[in-house]
Coordinates of C-alpha atoms and ligand atoms in Angstrom, one line a residue:
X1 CA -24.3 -18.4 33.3
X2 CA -21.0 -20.6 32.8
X3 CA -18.9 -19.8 30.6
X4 CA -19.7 -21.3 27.0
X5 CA -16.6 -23.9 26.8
X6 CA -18.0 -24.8 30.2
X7 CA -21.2 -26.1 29.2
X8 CA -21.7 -30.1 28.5
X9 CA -23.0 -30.8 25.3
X10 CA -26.8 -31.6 26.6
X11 CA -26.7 -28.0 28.1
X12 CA -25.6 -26.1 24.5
X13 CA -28.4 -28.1 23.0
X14 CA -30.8 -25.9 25.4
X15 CA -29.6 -23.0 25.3
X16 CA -30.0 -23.5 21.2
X17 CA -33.3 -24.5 21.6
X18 CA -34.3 -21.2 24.0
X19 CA -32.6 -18.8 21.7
X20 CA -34.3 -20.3 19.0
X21 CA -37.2 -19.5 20.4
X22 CA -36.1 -15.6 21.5
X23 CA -34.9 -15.7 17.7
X24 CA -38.5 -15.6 16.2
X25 CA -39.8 -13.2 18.6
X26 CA -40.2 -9.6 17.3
X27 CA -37.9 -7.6 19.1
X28 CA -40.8 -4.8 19.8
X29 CA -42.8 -8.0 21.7
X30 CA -40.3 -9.2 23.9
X31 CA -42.0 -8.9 26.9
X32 CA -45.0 -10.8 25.8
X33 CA -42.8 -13.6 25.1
X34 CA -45.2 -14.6 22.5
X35 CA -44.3 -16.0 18.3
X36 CA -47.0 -15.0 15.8
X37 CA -48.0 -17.4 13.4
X38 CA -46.4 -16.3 10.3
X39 CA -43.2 -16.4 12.5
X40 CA -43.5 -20.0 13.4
X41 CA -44.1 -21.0 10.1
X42 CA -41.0 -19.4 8.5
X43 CA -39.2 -21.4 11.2
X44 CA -41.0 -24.6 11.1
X45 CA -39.4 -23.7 7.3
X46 CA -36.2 -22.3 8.0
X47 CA -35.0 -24.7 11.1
X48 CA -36.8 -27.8 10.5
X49 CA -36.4 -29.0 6.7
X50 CA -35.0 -32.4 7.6
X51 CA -37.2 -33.2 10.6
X52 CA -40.3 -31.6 9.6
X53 CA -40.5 -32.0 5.6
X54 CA -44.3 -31.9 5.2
X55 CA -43.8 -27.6 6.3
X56 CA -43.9 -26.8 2.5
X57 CA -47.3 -28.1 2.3
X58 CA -48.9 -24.9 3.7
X59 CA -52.4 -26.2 4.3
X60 CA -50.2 -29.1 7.0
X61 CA -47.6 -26.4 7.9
X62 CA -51.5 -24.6 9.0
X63 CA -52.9 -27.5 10.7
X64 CA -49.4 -28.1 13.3
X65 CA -49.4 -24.3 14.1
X66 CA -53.3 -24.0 14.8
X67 CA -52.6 -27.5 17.2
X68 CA -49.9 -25.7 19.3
X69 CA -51.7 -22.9 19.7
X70 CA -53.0 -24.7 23.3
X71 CA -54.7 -21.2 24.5
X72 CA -56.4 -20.4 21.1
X73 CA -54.4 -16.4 21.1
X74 CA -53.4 -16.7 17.9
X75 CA -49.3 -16.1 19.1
X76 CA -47.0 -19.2 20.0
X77 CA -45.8 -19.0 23.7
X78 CA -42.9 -20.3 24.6
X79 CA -44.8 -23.4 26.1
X80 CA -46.4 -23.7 23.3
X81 CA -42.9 -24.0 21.3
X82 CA -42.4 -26.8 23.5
X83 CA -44.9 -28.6 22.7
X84 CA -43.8 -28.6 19.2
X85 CA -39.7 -29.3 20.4
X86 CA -41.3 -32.3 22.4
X87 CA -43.5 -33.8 18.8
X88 CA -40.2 -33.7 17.1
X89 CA -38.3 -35.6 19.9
X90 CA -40.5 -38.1 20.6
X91 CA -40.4 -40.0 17.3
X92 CA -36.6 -39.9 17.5
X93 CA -36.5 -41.3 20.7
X94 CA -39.2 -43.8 19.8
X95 CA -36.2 -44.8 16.8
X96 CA -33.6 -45.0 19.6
X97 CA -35.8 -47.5 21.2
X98 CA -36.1 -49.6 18.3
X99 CA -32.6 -49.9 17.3
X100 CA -31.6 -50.7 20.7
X101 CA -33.9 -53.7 21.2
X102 CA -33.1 -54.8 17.4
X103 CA -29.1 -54.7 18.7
X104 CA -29.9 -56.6 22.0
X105 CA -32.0 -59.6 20.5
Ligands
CA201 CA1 -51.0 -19.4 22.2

Protein backbone atom coordinates (compact mmCIF):
# COMPACT_ATOMS: atom_id res chain seq x y z
CA UNK A 1 0.00 0.00 0.00
CA UNK A 2 1.05 3.84 -0.69
CA UNK A 3 2.14 5.59 1.63
CA UNK A 4 -0.77 7.46 3.70
CA UNK A 5 0.04 11.19 2.54
CA UNK A 6 -0.07 9.48 -0.81
CA UNK A 7 -3.57 8.56 -0.82
CA UNK A 8 -6.46 10.88 -2.51
CA UNK A 9 -9.09 11.73 -0.30
CA UNK A 10 -11.77 9.08 -1.89
CA UNK A 11 -9.10 6.39 -1.19
CA UNK A 12 -8.74 7.38 2.92
CA UNK A 13 -12.44 7.24 2.93
CA UNK A 14 -12.08 3.40 2.14
CA UNK A 15 -9.59 2.46 3.87
CA UNK A 16 -11.85 4.12 6.97
CA UNK A 17 -14.63 2.32 5.94
CA UNK A 18 -12.58 -1.36 5.89
CA UNK A 19 -10.95 -0.77 9.10
CA UNK A 20 -14.11 0.09 10.47
CA UNK A 21 -15.16 -2.95 9.72
CA UNK A 22 -11.88 -5.02 11.01
CA UNK A 23 -12.60 -2.64 14.13
CA UNK A 24 -15.73 -4.60 15.29
CA UNK A 25 -14.38 -7.92 14.67
CA UNK A 26 -13.26 -9.83 17.73
CA UNK A 27 -9.72 -10.30 17.43
CA UNK A 28 -9.95 -14.21 18.36
CA UNK A 29 -12.43 -14.36 14.91
CA UNK A 30 -10.39 -12.85 12.50
CA UNK A 31 -10.33 -15.35 10.18
CA UNK A 32 -13.98 -15.73 9.89
CA UNK A 33 -14.19 -12.28 9.01
CA UNK A 34 -17.56 -12.28 10.53
CA UNK A 35 -19.34 -9.09 13.18
CA UNK A 36 -21.81 -10.58 15.76
CA UNK A 37 -24.77 -8.77 16.27
CA UNK A 38 -24.23 -7.17 19.52
CA UNK A 39 -21.10 -5.81 17.76
CA UNK A 40 -22.92 -4.19 14.98
CA UNK A 41 -25.20 -2.62 17.18
CA UNK A 42 -22.72 -0.91 19.47
CA UNK A 43 -21.38 0.49 16.15
CA UNK A 44 -24.51 1.26 14.35
CA UNK A 45 -24.37 3.33 18.06
CA UNK A 46 -20.97 4.37 18.34
CA UNK A 47 -20.16 5.43 14.47
CA UNK A 48 -23.44 6.42 13.13
CA UNK A 49 -25.37 8.86 15.65
CA UNK A 50 -25.84 11.58 13.05
CA UNK A 51 -26.73 9.42 10.06
CA UNK A 52 -28.50 6.68 11.67
CA UNK A 53 -30.47 8.37 14.70
CA UNK A 54 -33.36 5.88 14.96
CA UNK A 55 -30.14 3.17 16.60
CA UNK A 56 -31.36 4.12 20.10
CA UNK A 57 -34.58 2.68 19.43
CA UNK A 58 -33.47 -0.92 20.07
CA UNK A 59 -36.52 -2.79 18.77
CA UNK A 60 -35.40 -0.55 14.95
CA UNK A 61 -31.68 -0.81 15.78
CA UNK A 62 -33.05 -4.98 15.81
CA UNK A 63 -34.96 -4.84 12.71
CA UNK A 64 -31.77 -3.13 10.34
CA UNK A 65 -29.30 -5.76 11.78
CA UNK A 66 -31.75 -8.93 11.28
CA UNK A 67 -32.17 -7.17 7.31
CA UNK A 68 -28.34 -7.33 6.75
CA UNK A 69 -27.98 -10.47 7.95
CA UNK A 70 -28.48 -11.61 3.88
CA UNK A 71 -27.29 -15.41 4.82
CA UNK A 72 -29.52 -15.72 7.97
CA UNK A 73 -25.82 -16.80 10.35
CA UNK A 74 -26.56 -14.73 12.81
CA UNK A 75 -22.77 -12.76 12.31
CA UNK A 76 -22.38 -9.59 9.85
CA UNK A 77 -19.95 -10.42 6.98
CA UNK A 78 -18.09 -8.01 5.58
CA UNK A 79 -20.68 -7.94 2.58
CA UNK A 80 -23.10 -7.71 4.64
CA UNK A 81 -21.48 -4.44 6.24
CA UNK A 82 -21.74 -3.25 2.85
CA UNK A 83 -24.95 -3.52 2.41
CA UNK A 84 -25.52 -1.31 5.38
CA UNK A 85 -22.43 1.40 4.11
CA UNK A 86 -24.42 1.39 0.64
CA UNK A 87 -28.33 2.16 2.73
CA UNK A 88 -26.51 5.08 4.36
CA UNK A 89 -25.03 6.38 0.97
CA UNK A 90 -27.83 6.20 -1.07
CA UNK A 91 -30.11 8.73 0.62
CA UNK A 92 -27.16 11.16 0.60
CA UNK A 93 -26.52 10.84 -2.87
CA UNK A 94 -30.27 10.93 -3.63
CA UNK A 95 -29.85 14.76 -1.65
CA UNK A 96 -26.91 15.55 -3.95
CA UNK A 97 -29.25 14.98 -6.77
CA UNK A 98 -31.76 17.19 -5.48
CA UNK A 99 -29.78 20.18 -4.73
CA UNK A 100 -28.10 19.96 -8.04
CA UNK A 101 -31.23 20.08 -10.20
CA UNK A 102 -32.82 22.76 -7.57
CA UNK A 103 -29.33 24.92 -8.60
CA UNK A 104 -29.65 24.24 -12.33
CA UNK A 105 -33.38 25.27 -12.85
CA1 LIG B 1 -24.59 -13.10 7.80
Amino acid sequence: MAEEECLTELELAIQVLVFNFYKYVPRRSLVRNKISKSSLRKMLQTEFPHMLTDTGNRKAADKLIQNLDANHDGRISFDEYWTLIGGITSPIANLIRQQEQQNSD
